[in-house]
Coordinates of C-alpha atoms and ligand atoms in Angstrom, one line a residue:
M1 CA 183.9 136.7 67.4
E2 CA 181.3 135.7 64.8
K3 CA 177.6 136.0 65.8
I4 CA 175.0 133.5 64.7
L5 CA 171.9 135.7 64.5
N6 CA 168.3 134.8 63.9
Y7 CA 166.9 135.1 60.4
I8 CA 163.3 136.6 60.6
N9 CA 161.4 138.3 57.8
G10 CA 164.3 138.0 55.5
E11 CA 166.7 139.9 57.8
Y12 CA 169.2 138.9 60.5
R13 CA 168.3 140.0 63.9
E14 CA 169.9 139.8 67.3
P15 CA 167.9 137.8 70.0
Q16 CA 165.4 139.9 72.0
S17 CA 167.0 138.7 75.2
G18 CA 170.3 140.0 74.3
E19 CA 171.7 136.7 75.4
W20 CA 174.3 134.5 73.8
L21 CA 175.6 130.9 73.9
D22 CA 178.9 129.6 73.1
N23 CA 179.5 127.6 69.9
Y24 CA 182.2 125.0 70.2
N25 CA 184.4 123.4 67.5
P26 CA 184.5 119.8 68.5
S27 CA 187.8 119.3 66.6
N28 CA 189.7 121.5 69.0
G29 CA 187.2 122.3 71.9
E30 CA 187.4 125.9 71.2
V31 CA 184.6 128.4 71.2
Y32 CA 184.5 130.1 67.9
A33 CA 181.1 131.7 67.7
Q34 CA 178.1 133.1 69.7
I35 CA 174.8 131.8 69.0
A36 CA 171.5 133.8 69.6
N37 CA 169.9 132.5 72.7
S38 CA 166.3 133.0 71.5
N39 CA 163.2 132.8 73.6
A40 CA 159.4 132.9 73.1
Q41 CA 159.5 136.6 72.2
D42 CA 161.7 135.7 69.2
I43 CA 159.4 132.9 68.2
T44 CA 156.5 135.4 68.4
S45 CA 158.4 137.8 65.9
A46 CA 159.1 134.8 63.7
Y47 CA 155.3 133.9 63.9
E48 CA 154.4 137.3 63.0
A49 CA 156.5 137.4 60.0
A50 CA 155.5 133.8 58.8
K51 CA 151.8 134.6 59.2
A52 CA 152.1 137.9 57.2
A53 CA 153.8 135.9 54.4
F54 CA 151.4 133.0 54.3
P55 CA 148.6 134.5 52.1
K56 CA 150.9 135.4 49.3
W57 CA 153.2 132.4 49.5
S58 CA 150.2 129.8 49.6
H59 CA 148.9 131.5 46.6
T60 CA 152.1 131.7 44.8
T61 CA 152.1 129.5 41.5
I62 CA 153.6 126.1 41.9
G63 CA 156.1 127.0 39.0
E64 CA 157.2 130.1 40.9
R65 CA 157.8 128.3 44.1
S66 CA 159.7 125.5 42.3
R67 CA 161.7 128.1 40.4
I68 CA 162.8 129.8 43.6
M69 CA 163.5 126.4 45.4
L70 CA 165.7 125.2 42.5
K71 CA 167.6 128.4 42.7
I72 CA 168.2 127.7 46.5
A73 CA 169.4 124.2 45.5
T74 CA 171.7 125.6 42.9
L75 CA 173.2 128.2 45.4
I76 CA 173.7 125.5 48.0
E77 CA 175.8 123.7 45.2
S78 CA 177.8 126.7 44.4
N79 CA 178.6 127.3 48.2
L80 CA 179.7 123.7 48.6
D81 CA 183.0 124.5 50.0
R82 CA 181.9 127.1 52.4
L83 CA 178.9 125.1 53.7
A84 CA 180.9 122.0 54.0
E85 CA 183.6 123.7 56.1
A86 CA 181.1 125.4 58.2
E87 CA 179.5 122.0 58.9
V88 CA 182.9 120.4 59.8
K89 CA 183.7 123.3 62.3
D90 CA 180.4 122.9 64.0
N91 CA 179.9 119.1 64.1
G92 CA 183.6 117.5 63.7
K93 CA 182.5 115.3 60.8
P94 CA 185.2 114.5 58.1
L95 CA 185.3 117.3 55.5
S96 CA 185.1 114.6 52.9
L97 CA 181.8 113.3 54.2
A98 CA 180.4 117.0 54.3
K99 CA 181.4 117.5 50.9
A100 CA 180.2 114.2 49.5
V101 CA 177.1 113.6 51.5
D102 CA 175.8 116.4 53.7
I103 CA 175.8 119.5 51.6
P104 CA 174.9 117.6 48.1
R105 CA 172.0 116.2 50.0
A106 CA 170.8 119.5 51.3
S107 CA 170.7 120.8 47.7
S108 CA 169.0 117.7 46.6
N109 CA 166.3 118.1 49.3
F110 CA 165.4 121.6 47.6
R111 CA 165.6 120.2 44.2
F112 CA 163.6 117.0 44.9
F113 CA 160.7 118.9 46.5
A114 CA 160.8 121.7 43.9
N115 CA 160.1 119.1 41.4
A116 CA 157.9 116.8 43.5
I117 CA 155.5 119.6 44.1
T118 CA 154.8 119.9 40.4
Q119 CA 153.7 116.3 40.3
F120 CA 151.7 116.4 43.6
S121 CA 147.9 116.1 42.8
S122 CA 144.6 115.4 44.5
D123 CA 142.2 112.6 44.3
A124 CA 138.8 112.7 42.8
H125 CA 135.9 110.3 43.5
E126 CA 132.7 110.3 41.5
S127 CA 129.8 108.6 43.4
I128 CA 128.1 107.1 40.4
G129 CA 124.3 106.8 40.8
L130 CA 124.3 109.3 43.5
N131 CA 125.2 112.3 41.3
T132 CA 127.9 113.5 43.5
M133 CA 131.4 114.3 42.7
N134 CA 134.1 114.5 45.4
F135 CA 137.5 116.0 45.1
T136 CA 140.2 116.3 47.7
L137 CA 142.0 119.7 48.1
R138 CA 145.5 119.6 49.5
Q139 CA 145.9 122.9 51.2
P140 CA 148.8 124.2 53.0
I141 CA 148.5 124.3 56.8
G142 CA 149.7 127.7 57.5
V143 CA 152.7 128.3 59.7
V144 CA 154.6 125.2 60.7
G145 CA 157.5 124.3 62.8
C146 CA 160.6 122.4 61.8
I147 CA 163.2 121.1 64.6
S148 CA 166.2 119.3 63.7
P149 CA 169.2 117.6 65.3
W150 CA 172.9 118.0 65.3
N151 CA 174.1 115.0 63.5
L152 CA 173.4 115.8 59.9
P153 CA 172.7 119.5 60.4
L154 CA 171.9 121.1 57.1
Y155 CA 170.8 117.8 55.6
L156 CA 168.1 117.2 57.9
F157 CA 167.1 120.8 58.5
T158 CA 166.5 121.2 54.7
W159 CA 164.7 117.8 54.6
K160 CA 161.8 119.3 56.6
I161 CA 162.0 123.0 55.3
A162 CA 161.9 122.1 51.6
P163 CA 158.6 120.1 51.5
A164 CA 157.0 122.5 54.0
I165 CA 157.6 125.5 51.8
A166 CA 157.0 123.6 48.5
A167 CA 153.4 122.8 49.8
G168 CA 152.8 126.5 50.4
N169 CA 153.4 126.8 54.2
T170 CA 155.6 129.4 55.9
V171 CA 157.9 128.1 58.3
I172 CA 159.7 128.7 61.8
A173 CA 162.7 126.4 61.9
K174 CA 165.1 125.7 64.7
P175 CA 168.4 123.8 64.2
S176 CA 170.2 122.2 67.0
E177 CA 172.1 124.8 69.1
V178 CA 175.1 122.5 68.9
T179 CA 175.3 123.0 65.2
P180 CA 173.7 126.1 63.9
M181 CA 176.2 127.4 61.5
T182 CA 175.0 126.1 58.2
A183 CA 171.3 127.0 59.2
F184 CA 172.6 130.5 59.7
L185 CA 174.2 130.6 56.1
L186 CA 171.0 129.2 54.8
G187 CA 169.2 132.6 55.5
E188 CA 171.5 134.5 53.1
I189 CA 171.1 131.9 50.3
C190 CA 167.4 132.1 50.6
T191 CA 167.5 135.9 50.2
E192 CA 169.8 135.7 47.3
A193 CA 167.5 133.1 45.7
G194 CA 164.5 135.5 46.1
L195 CA 162.6 133.6 48.7
P196 CA 160.0 136.2 49.8
N197 CA 160.6 137.7 53.3
G198 CA 158.9 135.7 56.1
V199 CA 158.5 132.4 54.1
L200 CA 161.4 130.9 56.1
N201 CA 162.3 132.2 59.6
I202 CA 165.2 130.5 61.3
V203 CA 165.5 130.9 65.0
H204 CA 168.5 129.8 67.1
G205 CA 168.7 128.8 70.7
T206 CA 168.2 125.7 73.0
G207 CA 165.6 123.2 72.9
P208 CA 163.9 123.9 76.1
S209 CA 163.6 127.6 75.3
A210 CA 163.3 128.4 71.6
G211 CA 162.2 124.8 70.6
Q212 CA 159.7 124.6 73.4
A213 CA 158.2 127.8 72.3
I214 CA 157.7 126.7 68.8
V215 CA 156.0 123.5 70.0
E216 CA 153.8 125.5 72.5
H217 CA 152.7 128.2 70.2
Q218 CA 148.9 127.9 69.8
N219 CA 148.9 128.9 66.1
I220 CA 151.7 126.7 64.8
K221 CA 149.6 123.9 63.7
A222 CA 152.2 121.2 62.5
I223 CA 155.6 120.3 63.9
S224 CA 158.1 118.2 62.1
F225 CA 160.6 117.0 64.6
T226 CA 163.8 114.9 64.3
G227 CA 165.7 114.2 67.5
G228 CA 165.9 111.8 70.4
T229 CA 162.9 109.7 71.6
K230 CA 162.8 111.3 75.0
T231 CA 162.4 114.8 73.4
G232 CA 159.9 113.4 70.9
E233 CA 157.9 112.1 73.8
H234 CA 157.9 115.4 75.6
I235 CA 157.0 117.3 72.3
A236 CA 154.3 114.9 71.9
R237 CA 152.8 115.4 75.2
T238 CA 153.0 119.1 74.7
A239 CA 151.4 119.3 71.3
A240 CA 148.6 116.7 71.8
P241 CA 146.2 118.9 73.8
M242 CA 146.4 121.5 70.9
F243 CA 145.8 118.8 68.3
K244 CA 148.7 119.7 66.3
K245 CA 149.9 117.5 63.4
L246 CA 153.2 115.8 64.4
S247 CA 155.8 114.0 62.4
L248 CA 158.3 112.5 64.9
E249 CA 161.5 110.9 63.5
L250 CA 163.3 109.7 66.6
G251 CA 166.0 107.3 67.9
G252 CA 167.2 103.8 66.7
K253 CA 169.0 100.7 67.7
N254 CA 169.4 99.3 64.3
P255 CA 170.1 95.6 63.8
N256 CA 172.5 94.4 61.1
L257 CA 171.8 90.8 60.3
I258 CA 174.7 89.0 58.5
F259 CA 173.9 85.5 57.0
A260 CA 176.6 83.1 55.9
D261 CA 175.3 83.1 52.3
C262 CA 176.1 86.9 51.8
D263 CA 178.5 88.5 49.5
Y264 CA 181.1 88.5 52.2
D265 CA 183.6 91.1 50.9
K266 CA 180.9 93.6 49.9
M267 CA 179.2 93.0 53.4
L268 CA 182.3 93.6 55.4
A269 CA 183.2 96.9 53.4
V270 CA 179.6 98.2 53.9
T271 CA 179.4 97.1 57.5
V272 CA 182.4 99.2 58.4
K273 CA 180.5 102.2 57.0
S274 CA 177.2 101.3 58.5
S275 CA 178.9 101.1 61.9
F276 CA 181.2 104.0 61.9
A277 CA 180.1 106.6 59.3
N278 CA 179.8 110.2 60.9
Q279 CA 181.4 108.6 64.0
G280 CA 178.4 106.4 64.3
Q281 CA 176.2 109.4 64.7
I282 CA 173.7 108.7 62.2
C283 CA 170.3 107.5 63.4
L284 CA 170.5 104.8 60.6
C285 CA 173.8 103.3 61.7
G286 CA 173.7 99.4 62.3
S287 CA 174.8 99.4 66.0
R288 CA 173.9 95.9 66.7
I289 CA 175.6 93.3 64.5
F290 CA 174.3 89.8 64.5
V291 CA 176.3 87.2 62.6
E292 CA 175.3 83.6 61.6
K293 CA 177.4 81.2 63.9
S294 CA 179.2 79.5 61.0
I295 CA 181.1 82.7 59.9
Y296 CA 181.1 84.6 63.2
E297 CA 184.7 83.9 64.1
Q298 CA 185.9 84.9 60.6
F299 CA 183.8 87.9 60.6
K300 CA 185.1 89.0 64.0
K301 CA 188.7 88.7 62.8
D302 CA 188.1 90.4 59.5
F303 CA 185.9 93.2 60.9
V304 CA 188.3 94.2 63.6
A305 CA 191.3 94.2 61.2
K306 CA 189.3 96.6 59.0
V307 CA 188.3 98.8 61.8
Q308 CA 191.8 99.0 62.9
Q309 CA 192.8 100.6 59.6
L310 CA 190.2 103.6 60.1
K311 CA 192.2 106.8 60.6
I312 CA 191.1 109.0 63.4
G313 CA 192.1 112.5 62.8
N314 CA 191.3 116.2 62.2
P315 CA 188.1 116.3 60.3
S316 CA 189.7 118.6 57.8
D317 CA 192.6 116.3 56.9
S318 CA 191.8 114.5 53.7
D319 CA 192.7 111.0 54.9
T320 CA 190.5 111.2 58.0
N321 CA 187.8 108.5 58.3
I322 CA 186.7 109.3 61.8
G323 CA 186.5 112.9 63.0
A324 CA 185.5 114.3 66.4
L325 CA 182.3 113.5 68.2
V326 CA 179.9 116.3 68.2
S327 CA 180.5 117.7 71.9
K328 CA 182.1 116.9 75.2
P329 CA 178.9 115.9 76.9
H330 CA 178.2 113.6 73.9
L331 CA 181.6 112.2 74.2
E332 CA 181.3 111.5 77.9
K333 CA 177.9 109.8 77.3
V334 CA 179.3 107.5 74.8
Q335 CA 182.2 106.7 77.0
S336 CA 179.9 105.9 79.9
Y337 CA 178.4 103.2 77.6
I338 CA 181.7 101.6 77.0
K339 CA 182.1 101.4 80.6
I340 CA 178.6 100.0 81.1
A341 CA 179.4 97.3 78.5
E342 CA 182.4 96.3 80.5
E343 CA 180.5 96.0 83.7
E344 CA 178.0 94.0 82.0
G345 CA 180.6 91.4 80.9
G346 CA 181.0 92.7 77.4
K347 CA 184.4 92.1 75.8
I348 CA 186.1 95.1 74.0
L349 CA 187.4 93.5 70.9
F350 CA 188.8 96.9 69.7
G351 CA 188.9 100.6 70.6
G352 CA 187.2 102.1 73.7
K353 CA 189.6 104.8 74.3
S354 CA 189.9 108.6 73.8
V355 CA 192.3 109.8 71.2
T356 CA 194.6 112.8 71.3
V357 CA 195.0 114.2 67.8
K358 CA 198.2 116.1 67.3
G359 CA 197.6 119.8 66.8
S360 CA 193.9 119.3 68.2
E361 CA 194.7 118.0 71.6
N362 CA 191.4 119.3 73.1
G363 CA 189.1 117.8 70.5
Y364 CA 186.5 115.1 71.3
Y365 CA 188.0 112.1 69.6
L366 CA 187.3 108.5 70.3
E367 CA 188.4 105.2 68.8
P368 CA 185.8 103.3 66.8
T369 CA 184.8 100.5 69.2
V370 CA 183.8 97.0 68.7
I371 CA 182.2 95.1 71.6
E372 CA 181.3 91.5 71.9
V373 CA 178.2 91.0 74.0
Y374 CA 176.5 87.8 75.2
D375 CA 172.9 88.9 75.7
N376 CA 170.7 91.1 73.6
K377 CA 169.1 92.3 76.8
C378 CA 172.2 94.1 78.0
R379 CA 171.9 97.9 78.2
V380 CA 174.5 98.6 75.3
N381 CA 172.2 96.5 73.1
Q382 CA 168.9 98.1 74.3
E383 CA 169.8 101.8 74.6
E384 CA 170.8 104.2 71.9
I385 CA 174.4 105.2 72.1
F386 CA 174.7 107.2 69.0
G387 CA 178.4 107.1 68.6
P388 CA 181.2 105.0 67.2
V389 CA 180.2 101.9 69.2
V390 CA 178.9 98.5 67.7
T391 CA 178.2 95.3 69.4
L392 CA 178.6 91.8 68.0
M393 CA 176.6 88.6 68.7
P394 CA 176.5 85.3 67.0
F395 CA 173.0 83.6 66.1
E396 CA 172.1 80.1 64.8
T397 CA 168.8 80.3 63.3
E398 CA 166.8 82.9 61.3
E399 CA 164.1 82.8 64.0
E400 CA 166.8 83.7 66.7
A401 CA 168.2 86.5 64.5
L402 CA 164.8 88.0 64.1
E403 CA 163.9 87.8 67.7
M404 CA 167.0 89.6 68.6
A405 CA 166.6 92.2 66.0
N406 CA 163.1 92.9 67.0
G407 CA 163.8 92.7 70.7
V408 CA 164.3 96.4 71.3
K409 CA 161.9 99.2 72.0
Y410 CA 163.1 101.0 68.7
G411 CA 162.2 100.3 65.0
L412 CA 163.9 102.7 62.7
S413 CA 165.9 100.7 60.2
A414 CA 167.5 97.3 59.8
T415 CA 170.1 95.9 57.3
L416 CA 170.0 92.3 56.1
W417 CA 172.9 90.5 54.2
T418 CA 171.9 87.4 52.3
T419 CA 171.7 86.2 48.7
N420 CA 168.8 84.0 49.5
L421 CA 165.6 85.6 47.9
N422 CA 163.3 83.6 50.0
R423 CA 165.0 84.7 53.2
T424 CA 165.1 88.3 52.0
M425 CA 161.3 88.4 51.7
R426 CA 160.6 86.3 54.9
V427 CA 162.9 88.4 57.0
S428 CA 162.1 91.7 55.5
K429 CA 158.5 91.1 56.2
Q430 CA 159.1 90.3 59.8
L431 CA 161.5 92.9 60.7
E432 CA 160.0 95.7 63.0
A433 CA 161.6 98.7 61.2
G434 CA 160.4 101.4 59.0
I435 CA 163.3 100.9 56.6
V436 CA 165.0 97.7 55.5
W437 CA 168.2 97.7 53.5
V438 CA 169.2 94.4 51.9
N439 CA 172.8 94.1 50.7
T440 CA 173.1 97.7 51.0
W441 CA 173.0 100.5 53.5
L442 CA 171.8 104.2 53.4
N443 CA 170.8 103.9 49.9
R444 CA 168.0 106.6 49.7
D445 CA 165.6 107.3 46.9
L446 CA 163.9 110.5 48.1
R447 CA 160.5 109.4 46.8
T448 CA 160.5 106.6 49.3
P449 CA 158.8 106.8 52.8
F450 CA 161.2 107.5 55.6
G451 CA 160.4 106.9 59.3
G452 CA 160.4 104.5 62.2
M453 CA 158.1 102.2 64.1
K454 CA 157.6 101.6 67.8
D455 CA 159.6 104.2 69.8
S456 CA 161.5 105.2 66.7
G457 CA 158.7 107.7 65.7
V458 CA 155.3 108.5 64.3
G459 CA 154.6 109.3 60.6
R460 CA 156.7 109.1 57.6
E461 CA 158.7 111.8 55.6
G462 CA 160.1 111.7 52.1
G463 CA 158.4 112.0 48.8
F464 CA 154.6 112.6 48.6
E465 CA 154.3 111.4 52.4
A466 CA 156.1 114.7 53.3
L467 CA 153.9 116.8 51.2
R468 CA 150.9 115.0 52.7
F469 CA 152.1 115.8 56.0
F470 CA 152.5 119.5 55.2
T471 CA 149.0 119.8 53.8
E472 CA 145.5 119.5 55.1
A473 CA 143.4 117.1 53.1
K474 CA 139.8 118.8 52.5
N475 CA 137.1 116.8 50.6
V476 CA 134.6 118.7 48.5
C477 CA 131.5 117.0 47.6
I478 CA 129.4 118.5 45.0
K479 CA 125.8 117.3 44.2
Y480 CA 124.8 117.8 40.6
E481 CA 121.5 117.3 38.7
Ligands
NDP1 P1 167.5 116.0 70.8 O1 166.2 115.4 71.0 O2 168.3 116.3 72.0 O3 167.4 117.5 70.0 C1 166.8 117.5 68.7 C2 166.4 119.0 68.5 O4 165.3 119.2 69.4 C3 167.2 120.1 68.8 O5 167.3 121.1 67.8 C4 167.0 120.5 70.1 O6 167.5 121.7 70.5 C5 165.5 120.3 70.1 N1 164.8 120.3 71.4 C6 165.4 119.8 72.7 N2 164.4 119.9 73.6 C7 163.3 120.5 72.9 C8 161.9 120.9 73.5 N3 161.7 120.7 74.7 N4 161.1 121.4 72.6 C9 161.3 121.6 71.4 N5 162.7 121.3 70.8 C10 163.5 120.8 71.6 O7 168.3 115.2 69.8 P2 170.0 115.3 69.5 O8 170.1 116.7 68.9 O9 170.6 115.0 70.6 O10 170.0 114.3 68.3 C11 170.2 113.0 68.3 C12 169.1 112.2 68.3 O11 168.3 112.4 67.1 C13 169.3 110.6 68.4 O12 168.4 110.1 69.1 C14 169.0 110.3 66.9 O13 168.7 108.9 66.7 C15 168.0 111.1 66.5 N6 167.8 111.1 65.1 C16 166.9 110.6 64.4 C17 166.7 110.5 63.1 C18 165.5 109.9 62.3 O14 165.4 110.3 61.1 N7 164.7 109.1 63.1 C19 167.8 111.2 62.2 C20 168.8 111.9 63.0 C21 168.9 111.7 64.3 P3 169.0 121.9 71.1 O15 169.9 120.9 70.5 O16 169.4 123.3 70.7 O17 168.7 121.7 72.5

């Protein structure tokens, strides 16, 4: 059986514990690989390699760093099929999605930051009359930690690693133990691209063991984490006494506000995607749909009709829209919320049941589920489900829509459908979310800041924000005569 090894100092290594974890294929429930179950000893080895690589990498010219990163981007592209198939086997997402979104975006992450670093510059402030000149150095931090989740495995893993190494840091990175395969393959791509040994170290294993050891390590001074709010809270508590720099990209419960004056057909098509893409397992999916009362009944009918057409099937089939959920425990968690919705008086308009796919009978498949709810305070509207489940509720006024949209502890993203420019401005300004999409969804320009408010996180990634996070600003003040 294939073994997923750690990638430390440019070479693949077994875990020092000699222990392995099972890696499941969610489309058929079978174990198909063994994952290194790493612990603090492996993190220490990774740290030593990263520390040794830091002086040279941080003094490598921007041009050279950029050249190597562009090579990594190109190699990810030329390995598109292999990486997409690996992602599908690990995660259960449709192959078409992995090929169109996940892997191309992993490549873009390297390409984007390879270019961005060539444009990243420092500020200078002359204090006229005082004869002093200030300039701000942006220096790499040293060895940094990157921890990512299972929903967009290589996409989010590289979203952190690329700016970290572009800025001159060396990295210890841990993918989710649920989806380690593409991170494993990234090691050999980095070697082929000529990334010096120790610049990127990839350690596999569980969050409480390998992940915790990264967060607890005294000399890893910055952690970029994407994952659940509870884990983020735990990481913040662990890291705060060591004064680490933290970027936390956490959970969401995103509202989708649909006004009667929207472009209805476009809204309908995009809302199906924003509800169920990647089986609803994208932190940016709009899981609470609020519709203006005058079009609510029509929307309900049309939306359910469209959702009914989605094909649930083996992720490798080209006509599959909805693949498998990532794991059995996750499937059970999502199902438990469907039960809670019913207990709370919600009405299942469509879906709600698990699905048996012919030839993949033990896979973790669930129907896309649409639930009508009557109170925004119900648990299914307040807690993150992170699966193919959306709720519907009508609203009468803009104020009511905003109150419900903002009436959760999360504040990651929001989508607004309207053709009224004044409303666009009014509502966008009042939405408590780090990202607002108007008449579109998941439209990403990598230069823009990305992150959440409230319990959805701290800090912003993307563009220069990420390069600022992965550098220390040092002001140098020179007095001259
Ligand atoms: P988790 O918080 O469970 O895990 C995220 C990562 O953290 C995994 O690599 C996990 O390892 C690791 N981890 C777990 N415990 C610890 C610990 N004590 N110390 C260090 N690392 C730890 O999230 P999920 O993987 O379940 O991902 C889903 C969540 O991610 C959802 O809440 C979703 O909203 C959020 N998310 C947020 C995004 C954003 O940009 N804001 C984007 C995508 C997802 P392991 O899995 O091996 O246990």
